[in-house]
XYZ file of C-alpha atoms in Angstrom:
710
model
C -25.124 26.965 -20.032
C -23.531 28.577 -17.137
C -24.226 32.472 -16.309
C -21.095 34.494 -16.935
C -19.109 35.542 -14.128
C -19.471 39.482 -13.685
C -17.615 40.136 -10.455
C -13.916 39.253 -9.957
C -12.710 40.260 -6.540
C -8.698 40.126 -5.175
C -9.426 37.259 -2.928
C -6.658 35.698 -0.942
C -3.274 33.587 -1.521
C -4.916 30.820 1.125
C -6.389 28.185 1.200
C -4.801 26.931 -2.035
C -6.904 25.841 -4.921
C -10.792 26.266 -5.146
C -12.303 26.917 -1.847
C -16.113 27.428 -1.619
C -16.654 29.304 1.792
C -20.424 29.169 1.391
C -20.816 32.719 -0.151
C -18.090 32.252 -3.208
C -15.271 30.620 -4.580
C -11.509 31.602 -3.755
C -8.927 30.586 -5.995
C -5.252 30.285 -5.361
C -2.592 28.933 -7.453
C 1.362 28.641 -6.825
C 3.609 29.126 -9.906
C 6.833 31.150 -9.181
C 7.831 31.366 -12.845
C 4.578 32.271 -14.598
C 4.117 35.526 -16.578
C 0.054 35.458 -16.539
C -2.443 32.702 -15.273
C -6.001 32.330 -16.481
C -8.829 30.313 -15.020
C -10.903 28.802 -17.469
C -14.721 28.206 -16.721
C -16.927 25.637 -18.701
C -20.241 24.436 -19.296
C -22.001 22.053 -17.260
C -20.757 18.927 -19.374
C -17.132 20.278 -19.556
C -17.243 20.377 -23.302
C -17.098 24.214 -23.767
C -15.089 26.980 -22.562
C -17.274 29.795 -21.837
C -15.172 32.367 -19.804
C -11.725 32.893 -19.160
C -10.415 35.096 -16.114
C -7.181 36.545 -15.566
C -5.809 36.106 -11.965
C -4.634 39.561 -11.615
C -3.491 39.425 -8.022
C -0.008 37.539 -7.253
C 1.087 37.429 -3.310
C 4.250 35.517 -2.788
C 4.075 33.753 -5.976
C 0.400 32.680 -5.585
C -2.006 34.010 -7.958
C -5.453 34.434 -6.656
C -8.865 35.669 -7.128
C -12.512 35.379 -5.610
C -15.588 34.811 -7.403
C -18.769 35.974 -5.177
C -21.206 34.618 -8.036
C -19.542 31.051 -8.165
C -20.787 27.858 -6.774
C -20.139 24.526 -6.226
C -20.569 22.172 -9.410
C -18.189 24.839 -11.509
C -16.035 23.226 -13.931
C -12.575 24.989 -14.453
C -9.155 24.459 -15.707
C -5.959 26.650 -16.088
C -3.832 27.926 -18.678
C -0.379 29.462 -17.840
C 1.869 31.831 -19.474
C 5.699 31.849 -19.166
C 8.824 31.139 -20.972
C 9.118 27.972 -23.077
C 12.734 27.364 -22.621
C 13.308 23.374 -21.994
C 16.996 24.235 -21.591
C 16.193 26.336 -18.789
C 13.394 23.959 -17.032
C 10.796 26.041 -18.262
C 8.040 24.659 -20.210
C 5.032 26.842 -20.012
C 2.495 26.395 -22.834
C -0.981 28.600 -22.672
C -2.572 26.250 -25.301
C -2.632 23.368 -22.988
C -5.591 23.393 -20.373
C -4.053 22.218 -16.888
C -5.346 20.419 -14.035
C -5.271 22.264 -10.923
C -2.862 20.777 -8.195
C -5.431 21.373 -5.468
C -8.461 20.131 -7.088
C -10.730 18.075 -4.945
C -12.521 16.443 -7.878
C -11.867 15.642 -11.433
C -14.463 14.911 -14.421
C -13.622 13.152 -17.287
C -10.527 11.087 -18.522
C -8.406 12.462 -21.038
C -8.795 11.460 -24.705
C -5.305 10.634 -26.042
C -3.730 12.876 -28.691
C -0.699 14.711 -29.651
C -2.540 18.028 -28.301
C -1.593 16.955 -24.997
C 2.090 17.653 -25.452
C 3.763 20.741 -25.259
C 6.019 20.049 -28.048
C 5.213 18.957 -31.622
C 5.315 15.093 -31.542
C 7.374 13.741 -34.562
C 9.476 17.366 -34.548
C 13.284 16.784 -35.279
C 13.769 18.922 -32.472
C 11.606 16.977 -30.151
C 10.733 18.512 -26.879
C 12.466 22.163 -27.995
C 9.776 22.343 -30.541
C 6.534 24.220 -29.479
C 3.071 22.840 -30.082
C 0.020 25.330 -30.343
C -2.916 22.620 -30.647
C -5.432 23.512 -27.582
C -6.124 20.257 -25.975
C -9.061 21.527 -23.673
C -11.734 19.546 -25.392
C -9.879 16.301 -24.467
C -9.013 17.128 -21.065
C -10.510 16.266 -17.740
C -12.104 19.227 -16.031
C -11.760 20.154 -12.352
C -15.113 20.959 -10.300
C -15.471 23.143 -7.426
C -16.851 21.018 -4.413
C -18.932 21.642 -1.294
C -16.901 19.741 1.379
C -19.804 19.518 3.894
C -20.837 16.059 5.078
C -22.581 14.436 7.934
C -20.200 12.441 9.446
C -22.468 12.024 12.643
C -20.566 10.315 15.335
C -17.713 8.656 13.288
C -14.768 7.863 15.089
C -11.343 6.296 14.098
C -11.214 2.903 14.960
C -7.858 3.457 16.625
C -6.498 0.020 16.236
C -3.181 -0.463 18.173
C -0.231 -1.377 15.936
C 0.298 -5.004 17.527
C -3.507 -5.645 17.104
C -3.773 -4.825 13.320
C -4.178 -7.077 10.581
C -3.879 -5.390 7.279
C -5.843 -6.196 4.064
C -4.272 -4.954 0.834
C -7.290 -4.522 -1.652
C -8.309 -2.919 -4.768
C -11.438 -0.662 -4.767
C -12.769 -1.975 -8.293
C -11.112 -5.503 -8.339
C -12.418 -6.320 -4.643
C -16.159 -6.259 -5.481
C -16.169 -6.211 -9.443
C -17.475 -9.787 -9.315
C -18.990 -9.932 -6.188
C -22.518 -11.775 -6.782
C -24.379 -10.464 -3.619
C -23.427 -6.688 -4.682
C -25.787 -5.170 -7.299
C -24.091 -4.829 -10.619
C -24.300 -0.787 -10.544
C -22.210 -0.723 -7.474
C -19.885 -3.375 -8.338
C -16.269 -2.009 -8.640
C -17.125 1.472 -6.522
C -16.461 2.796 -3.146
C -20.134 2.176 -2.410
C -19.849 -1.339 -3.412
C -17.172 -1.674 -0.730
C -19.126 0.030 1.675
C -21.957 -2.638 1.270
C -22.652 -5.084 3.934
C -21.505 -8.309 1.721
C -17.907 -6.735 1.371
C -17.776 -5.580 4.939
C -19.071 -9.069 6.066
C -16.115 -10.718 4.384
C -13.817 -8.352 5.994
C -15.097 -9.005 9.448
C -15.757 -12.785 9.250
C -11.914 -12.821 8.078
C -10.850 -10.806 11.053
C -9.197 -7.802 9.205
C -8.694 -4.749 11.255
C -7.205 -2.427 8.480
C -7.993 -2.120 4.894
C -5.221 -0.718 2.623
C -6.355 0.943 -0.316
C -4.311 0.633 -3.599
C -3.960 4.580 -5.054
C -7.507 6.137 -5.219
C -6.012 9.524 -6.311
C -7.160 10.586 -9.533
C -4.750 8.831 -11.966
C -4.281 8.425 -15.550
C -4.088 5.644 -17.808
C -0.741 5.920 -19.940
C -1.274 6.425 -23.551
C 0.833 3.298 -24.853
C -1.494 1.285 -22.809
C -4.639 2.769 -23.873
C -3.502 2.303 -27.553
C -2.966 -1.557 -26.482
C -6.152 -1.973 -25.278
C -4.983 -2.084 -21.507
C -5.315 0.090 -18.450
C -3.416 1.285 -15.696
C -5.276 -0.993 -13.125
C -3.087 -0.295 -10.085
C -3.097 3.448 -10.278
C 0.491 4.346 -9.619
C 0.234 7.077 -11.920
C -1.149 10.261 -9.754
C -2.030 13.666 -11.438
C -4.187 15.035 -8.545
C -3.314 14.424 -4.899
C -6.603 15.744 -3.309
C -9.112 14.351 -5.689
C -10.380 10.633 -5.245
C -10.663 8.931 -8.664
C -13.886 9.092 -10.304
C -14.077 5.783 -11.993
C -14.740 4.108 -8.628
C -17.608 5.991 -7.840
C -21.220 4.902 -8.898
C -22.664 8.461 -7.851
C -19.840 10.547 -9.256
C -19.917 12.536 -5.963
C -17.043 12.544 -3.514
C -19.162 11.979 -0.682
C -19.318 8.226 -1.841
C -15.821 7.970 -0.872
C -16.887 9.675 2.637
C -19.597 7.238 2.912
C -17.311 4.229 2.448
C -15.220 5.554 5.121
C -17.873 5.865 7.642
C -19.362 2.504 6.930
C -15.891 0.875 7.222
C -15.416 2.677 10.720
C -18.773 1.847 11.980
C -17.664 -1.816 11.534
C -14.257 -0.952 13.356
C -12.047 -1.081 10.158
C -9.391 1.011 9.382
C -8.726 2.933 6.030
C -5.271 3.451 4.907
C -4.329 4.866 1.563
C -1.553 3.742 -0.828
C -0.173 7.174 -1.923
C 1.961 8.109 -4.810
C 3.889 11.298 -4.035
C 7.101 10.544 -5.443
C 6.094 11.354 -9.146
C 3.148 12.281 -11.223
C 1.545 10.935 -14.609
C 3.368 13.777 -16.570
C 6.439 11.330 -17.455
C 10.192 12.206 -18.418
C 10.548 15.558 -20.526
C 8.970 13.954 -23.550
C 5.667 13.257 -21.605
C 2.469 15.122 -21.853
C 1.645 18.634 -20.330
C -1.075 17.955 -17.983
C -0.656 20.003 -14.653
C 2.573 20.443 -13.018
C 4.745 20.735 -15.985
C 2.955 23.712 -17.513
C 2.056 25.266 -14.085
C 6.060 25.598 -13.399
C 8.208 22.674 -14.170
C 11.092 24.056 -12.721
C 9.398 24.444 -8.997
C 7.646 21.138 -8.961
C 9.985 18.579 -10.637
C 13.571 17.658 -9.566
C 15.750 18.485 -12.852
C 19.307 17.630 -13.676
C 21.899 20.327 -12.343
C 23.851 20.343 -15.324
C 21.117 20.213 -17.745
C 17.463 21.068 -16.516
C 15.960 19.979 -19.913
C 15.890 16.547 -18.209
C 14.272 15.296 -14.874
C 15.953 13.207 -12.380
C 14.272 9.782 -12.250
C 14.393 8.126 -9.106
C 11.061 6.602 -9.579
C 11.543 4.702 -12.627
C 8.370 6.575 -14.075
C 10.184 9.275 -15.530
C 10.104 12.246 -13.094
C 10.665 12.706 -9.157
C 8.633 15.625 -7.586
C 11.269 17.993 -5.878
C 10.984 17.848 -1.970
C 13.372 20.392 -1.751
C 10.580 23.082 -3.202
C 8.356 24.676 -0.232
C 5.474 24.487 -2.623
C 5.933 20.822 -3.162
C 6.345 20.019 0.507
C 3.209 22.099 1.246
C 0.981 20.378 -1.393
C 1.958 17.062 -0.074
C 1.249 18.060 3.518
C -2.125 19.881 2.580
C -3.126 16.559 0.754
C -2.028 14.228 3.561
C -4.216 16.659 6.088
C -7.160 16.838 3.574
C -7.519 13.197 3.729
C -7.298 12.809 6.940
C -9.642 15.819 8.378
C -12.001 15.947 5.582
C -12.201 12.379 4.567
C -11.347 10.777 7.762
C -8.894 8.052 6.696
C -6.686 6.568 9.210
C -3.022 6.443 7.764
C -0.908 6.147 4.803
C 1.322 4.030 3.072
C 4.030 5.733 0.747
C 4.922 4.273 -2.456
C 8.867 4.365 -3.121
C 9.180 6.707 0.082
C 12.899 6.861 -0.217
C 12.343 9.332 -3.098
C 10.484 11.598 -0.898
C 13.582 11.805 1.530
C 16.130 12.616 -1.285
C 17.150 16.233 -0.303
C 20.114 16.343 -2.711
C 21.071 12.959 -4.024
C 21.487 10.943 -0.966
C 18.442 9.633 1.038
C 18.298 11.681 4.247
C 16.056 9.848 6.981
C 16.112 13.125 8.942
C 15.168 15.411 6.017
C 12.529 17.944 5.595
C 9.740 15.547 4.570
C 10.322 13.360 8.080
C 10.663 16.576 10.004
C 7.517 18.329 8.737
C 5.186 15.169 9.281
C 6.775 14.421 12.751
C 5.931 18.126 14.006
C 2.330 18.422 12.492
C -0.295 17.745 15.074
C -2.447 15.872 12.788
C -0.072 13.764 10.660
C 2.212 12.789 13.677
C -0.555 10.576 15.249
C -1.964 8.568 12.351
C -0.388 5.224 10.693
C 2.328 5.692 8.715
C 4.015 2.964 6.498
C 7.008 3.420 4.282
C 7.610 1.222 0.975
C 11.498 2.035 2.381
C 13.068 1.838 -1.191
C 12.885 3.592 -4.665
C 15.063 3.021 -7.822
C 18.223 5.591 -7.202
C 21.476 4.832 -5.947
C 21.197 4.318 -2.061
C 17.535 3.936 -2.142
C 16.916 0.644 -0.277
C 16.564 1.735 3.092
C 14.696 -1.088 4.766
C 15.225 -0.659 8.648
C 16.342 2.952 8.442
C 13.158 4.975 8.605
C 12.629 7.080 11.585
C 10.572 6.527 14.512
C 6.920 6.827 14.203
C 7.141 5.023 10.890
C 6.446 1.287 10.123
C 8.114 -0.297 6.858
C 7.267 -3.041 4.249
C 9.677 -5.425 5.405
C 10.827 -7.223 2.100
C 13.517 -9.288 3.822
C 10.651 -10.810 5.863
C 8.706 -11.925 2.365
C 12.276 -13.129 0.786
C 13.321 -15.436 4.130
C 9.890 -16.924 4.526
C 9.578 -17.616 0.713
C 12.924 -19.128 0.457
C 12.604 -21.418 3.518
C 9.400 -22.754 2.580
C 10.411 -23.206 -0.805
C 13.506 -25.549 0.662
C 16.292 -23.597 0.653
C 18.752 -24.237 3.399
C 20.917 -22.121 5.695
C 18.148 -19.850 6.620
C 17.669 -20.815 10.282
C 19.339 -17.680 12.045
C 17.623 -15.223 9.520
C 14.328 -17.010 10.030
C 14.587 -16.670 13.581
C 15.092 -12.799 13.284
C 11.995 -12.501 10.906
C 9.662 -14.786 12.738
C 10.073 -12.654 16.146
C 9.730 -9.059 14.392
C 13.255 -8.511 12.715
C 14.802 -6.940 15.876
C 18.152 -6.833 13.802
C 16.525 -4.116 11.561
C 14.406 -2.042 14.024
C 15.478 -2.391 17.872
C 18.623 -0.381 17.393
C 16.341 2.776 16.333
C 14.155 2.340 19.360
C 11.549 0.922 17.313
C 9.196 -1.990 18.071
C 8.066 -5.210 16.633
C 5.123 -3.012 14.676
C 7.738 -1.313 12.822
C 7.910 -4.367 10.592
C 5.115 -4.951 8.072
C 5.291 -8.304 7.485
C 4.220 -9.694 4.222
C 4.534 -12.834 1.940
C 2.558 -11.380 -1.136
C 1.377 -7.944 -2.591
C -0.302 -6.302 -5.233
C 3.395 -6.218 -6.984
C 4.112 -10.154 -7.586
C 2.602 -13.501 -7.630
C -0.570 -14.101 -5.626
C -0.229 -16.671 -2.613
C -1.848 -19.146 -5.296
C 0.629 -18.598 -7.906
C 3.542 -18.521 -5.584
C 3.318 -22.209 -5.248
C 2.328 -22.813 -8.563
C 4.525 -21.243 -11.005
C 8.679 -21.462 -10.962
C 8.459 -18.341 -13.441
C 6.489 -15.702 -14.192
C 3.613 -15.562 -17.372
C 3.104 -12.043 -18.359
C 2.357 -12.293 -21.942
C -1.098 -10.766 -21.468
C 1.174 -7.419 -20.663
C 2.077 -7.627 -24.371
C 5.737 -6.929 -23.386
C 7.200 -10.255 -24.381
C 7.205 -11.338 -21.227
C 10.086 -9.195 -20.485
C 8.360 -6.881 -17.425
C 7.970 -8.399 -13.947
C 10.590 -9.622 -11.524
C 12.398 -12.877 -12.149
C 13.348 -13.271 -8.892
C 10.269 -14.504 -7.149
C 11.479 -17.339 -4.776
C 8.873 -19.398 -5.653
C 8.064 -23.360 -6.253
C 5.555 -24.964 -8.579
C 5.582 -28.295 -6.406
C 6.726 -30.135 -9.223
C 4.391 -28.921 -12.243
C 4.475 -25.723 -13.881
C 0.902 -24.382 -13.819
C -2.313 -25.753 -13.066
C -2.738 -29.487 -12.710
C -5.193 -32.226 -12.010
C -2.516 -34.205 -10.116
C -4.061 -34.707 -6.539
C -0.457 -35.091 -4.887
C 0.796 -31.755 -6.208
C -2.173 -30.219 -5.165
C -2.214 -31.271 -2.046
C 1.320 -30.178 -1.317
C 0.267 -26.764 -2.975
C -2.775 -26.269 -0.799
C -0.437 -27.071 2.487
C 2.287 -24.689 1.289
C -0.252 -21.732 1.325
C -1.421 -22.770 4.744
C 2.280 -22.980 5.930
C 2.971 -19.496 4.677
C -0.217 -17.926 5.786
C 0.173 -19.449 9.323
C 3.906 -18.229 9.439
C 2.364 -14.822 8.445
C 0.075 -14.659 11.300
C 2.170 -16.333 14.063
C 5.318 -13.893 13.475
C 5.756 -10.716 15.489
C 5.167 -7.576 13.541
C 2.214 -6.371 11.713
C 1.048 -9.074 9.251
C -0.407 -7.516 5.688
C -2.844 -10.067 3.825
C -3.384 -9.440 0.047
C -7.464 -9.563 -1.108
C -7.942 -12.894 -2.177
C -5.209 -14.679 -1.134
C -7.355 -16.125 1.715
C -9.365 -18.105 -1.196
C -6.959 -18.935 -3.559
C -7.103 -15.876 -6.142
C -4.757 -16.673 -9.309
C -3.317 -14.356 -11.852
C -2.669 -17.212 -13.969
C 1.004 -16.803 -13.517
C 1.228 -13.102 -13.986
C 3.449 -11.373 -11.288
C 2.677 -7.834 -12.907
C -0.779 -7.343 -13.622
C -0.552 -3.806 -13.291
C -2.180 -3.140 -16.498
C -4.931 -5.856 -16.259
C -8.187 -4.440 -15.317
C -9.937 -7.770 -15.917
C -10.551 -11.165 -14.503
C -7.002 -11.618 -14.209
C -6.894 -8.880 -11.513
C -10.333 -9.142 -9.949
C -11.448 -11.247 -7.141
C -13.217 -14.555 -8.086
C -15.990 -15.169 -5.534
C -17.170 -18.393 -6.879
C -15.349 -20.513 -4.578
C -14.290 -24.196 -5.518
C -14.339 -26.358 -2.093
C -10.558 -26.000 -1.588
C -10.772 -22.189 -1.735
C -13.758 -22.390 1.036
C -11.176 -24.549 3.175
C -8.489 -22.127 2.658
C -10.935 -19.263 3.808
C -11.727 -21.052 6.721
C -8.209 -21.826 7.655
C -7.500 -18.107 7.345
C -10.107 -17.180 9.648
C -8.750 -19.778 12.222
C -5.282 -18.550 12.308
C -6.389 -14.753 12.496
C -8.673 -15.937 15.554
C -5.848 -17.893 16.962
C -3.498 -14.367 16.445
C -5.956 -12.426 18.155
C -6.594 -14.960 20.968
C -2.988 -15.188 22.240
C -1.089 -12.052 22.966
C 2.145 -13.699 22.793
C 1.765 -13.824 18.798
C 1.267 -9.949 18.842
C 3.530 -8.720 21.192
C 4.297 -4.909 21.946
C 8.211 -5.420 22.634
C 10.711 -7.866 21.168
C 11.797 -10.810 22.984
C 14.841 -10.760 24.950
C 15.879 -14.476 24.646
C 16.919 -14.589 28.162
C 15.347 -14.346 31.824
C 13.102 -11.149 32.425
C 13.558 -9.090 35.538
C 15.448 -11.626 37.543
C 13.532 -14.424 36.720
C 14.693 -17.827 36.126
C 12.773 -18.583 32.781
C 13.773 -17.385 29.313
C 11.013 -15.481 27.401
C 12.066 -17.300 24.307
C 13.858 -20.695 23.833
C 15.025 -21.968 20.330
C 14.761 -25.621 20.180
C 16.336 -28.662 18.081
C 13.800 -31.499 17.022
C 15.497 -33.356 20.177
C 13.568 -30.651 22.406
C 17.084 -29.229 23.356
C 18.215 -25.620 23.308
C 19.555 -24.751 19.959
C 23.600 -24.757 20.001
C 25.733 -22.825 17.859
C 26.423 -25.737 15.745
C 22.612 -26.306 15.515
C 22.130 -22.901 13.946
C 25.097 -23.503 11.395
C 23.870 -26.684 9.977
C 23.180 -25.784 6.301
C 21.036 -28.927 5.912
C 18.601 -27.923 8.889
C 15.142 -27.098 7.977
C 13.451 -27.632 11.108
C 13.037 -25.272 14.108
C 11.227 -24.979 17.440
C 10.139 -21.586 18.967
C 9.043 -21.960 22.700
C 7.031 -18.733 23.772
C 6.761 -18.481 27.496
C 3.658 -16.851 28.497
C 4.801 -15.967 32.108
C 7.156 -13.515 30.810
C 4.821 -11.410 28.689
C 4.745 -8.715 31.180
C 2.458 -6.615 28.888
C -0.732 -4.845 29.519
C -4.056 -4.007 27.862
C -5.015 -0.757 27.041
C -6.477 -0.302 30.279
C -3.183 -1.472 32.276
C -4.356 -4.785 33.045
C -1.759 -7.613 32.631
C -2.080 -10.044 29.679
C -1.771 -13.580 30.387
C -1.572 -16.137 28.005
C -0.242 -19.853 27.739
C 3.163 -21.165 26.853
C 3.165 -21.544 23.100
C 5.306 -24.060 21.091
C 5.713 -23.281 17.113
C 7.270 -26.082 15.257
C 8.104 -25.566 11.474
C 9.451 -28.275 9.276
C 10.238 -27.299 5.500
C 12.057 -30.589 4.958
C 10.312 -33.004 2.831
C 10.065 -35.895 5.294
C 8.664 -36.220 8.843
C 10.717 -35.161 11.799
C 9.828 -36.408 15.294
C 10.121 -33.444 17.487
C 10.493 -34.135 21.342
C 8.045 -31.707 23.098
C 10.017 -29.669 25.914
C 9.657 -29.467 29.642
C 10.607 -26.479 31.137
C 8.131 -25.832 34.101
C 5.313 -27.626 35.789
C 3.310 -27.936 32.836
C 3.152 -31.565 31.450
C 1.193 -31.669 28.460
C 0.991 -29.880 25.144
C -2.263 -29.250 23.337
C -2.226 -28.796 19.235
C -4.034 -25.807 18.372
C -2.851 -25.864 14.572
C -1.162 -28.381 12.451
C -0.989 -27.343 8.922
C -0.578 -30.859 7.288
C -4.385 -31.402 7.721
C -6.287 -29.431 5.574
C -8.494 -28.016 8.352
C -5.629 -27.470 10.486
C -6.937 -30.035 13.125
C -4.929 -33.173 13.741
C -6.506 -36.424 14.724
C -4.595 -36.462 18.011
C -4.508 -33.120 19.999
C -2.683 -33.736 23.416
C 0.674 -35.153 24.173
C 2.925 -35.392 27.176
C 5.945 -33.357 27.508
C 8.773 -35.653 26.541
C 6.713 -37.371 23.790
C 7.965 -37.067 20.096
C 5.406 -35.224 18.130
C 5.460 -36.306 14.155
C 5.724 -33.162 12.359
C 5.103 -33.922 8.846
C 7.143 -32.865 5.913
C 6.388 -29.197 4.999
C 4.175 -28.351 7.593
C 3.788 -26.385 10.832
C 2.352 -26.994 14.148
C 1.274 -24.811 16.945
C 0.978 -26.085 20.533
C -0.396 -24.438 23.749
C 1.147 -25.856 27.304
C -1.322 -27.124 30.016
C -1.487 -29.335 32.591
C -2.985 -32.965 32.788
C -5.308 -33.267 35.470
């Protein structure tokens, strides 16, 4: 039992949430339409409500009090009184214990029952009915935290955009089966901070990890009832609290320790954040937090009938960026993760939904303006998933300065090209060189393009070359879920096979895709496990598979080890050659009065591509000559960067093509750096004279550098 609180002071309306100042705890809760707000205190196990305190002070719609006797560790929740009039957008129900939006620690997960719903499940009046069942015993509880932490000399790695290699991973899935991490730490923040995990990232050459959602999220009721989980976590309910299911210790300091360890290894931490919707779903969803606090203030409701939510996310609701309380919550959340948790940036899920001010997506809207003027948020890494599910939501290339974007045009083009589709050379050239058609006109640089072949959503790299169609039966939706437009190719047989020719081709296709990714301008993003052949058995929507389907398998076969070594090699090549990670777009013309173009597109004869060559639908082979002397870029200390001339030859045709090696200057030889036809990437012959024909094998990629024969 805890001692009852005997002193309740007026407190202050800021900072929001529960704030321990070293002497007591201030509580400040926003609700514009509430009539009464109660703070409910619980015993140390969170099972029994031991005291209820009314917040009698209300300043500018902020209900507040100060408890001088309260201490960190105190468990609490909210009950909010007000009108229950769904037709007017109000859904107050004091029988529902609510999660406080600014809670920094959440204890427990909900045990699903009808008590979580503000209306009576099964009533003929649906959500217009009123449910008086109390849900406190089966609700998670908020916990007051002491935010102090010894960060020591922790500093952000501050990796320049053009030097980044992003690695998208799931905190649990990455270490859940790692044999060198103690069992009690597998699947946790602590596990990710351990040497075996960090050593893998370092040996691979990763600069930045992008963590799938770690904000406290809920498993949907329908998934739990089917024995499934919301594994990916795109179902947030508390935007300042790290999910405790990934914590071995149950303390938020574990997350901070993980960040500190990654920073010490020179690795940035970016969070995938879901600010576009919450876990409360549509008008028939549960009442867990925002809906019971002030539904009409937090959510976008339909103008002609506020009983219903506007849904631009496909998840039943959309947070209302037009409301200052929502905008402030998001900004406070972002600043908290930067200032208190030391993360280095964010990837925004369905970011177009955040830009909707009325109905249309407004790229110069309040959300972007607020971030751009913020002295903290304007300096960090900002990455948009530049679409949502509403009309006009697809906004690739349209986000403002300071933002990078997931470039799905890159993904689709590279997949289609290596699958063997024709007529793609023109678009391929754009994607290889940073997608200037999307980003240059707005003043952005190649790093605005986050290039990826695969992401958590869709096939793994291995499955992309192993399956023509999705195989999502494990999701228990009769294989109806997931994307049908995968641009995948199974190389002749659906699924796994013992055919050595098909497996050889699949291995080469994986090398082709990875090498293309690493040798393209822009920022490459690799998905955890793709570097060592991870499979989801053809499942392209494994969002609900918290099991071996999604977890990384560290028991590597010989071919998996070969792929890992190959991936390490191509990342190393990218880092060694600044031509492969330019800060500025190629111009395709002589630079500053020089005589040599910085980029020359070549046909297999070694001649510059003509209009006719570009328009040949059957053509699947292209050469890219990148001229090192024209680089004109400097390092962080202003020293000019130098590089060899590089030649990239790509052939998606199924037959060998003899490619004449060009001669443009005094250099008279080409040295082979990489050839994906060989499983190690190293061909038998490694030196060729200019004018000599290089045999680019069917479905393979070659990288060469130019030098002189002494």
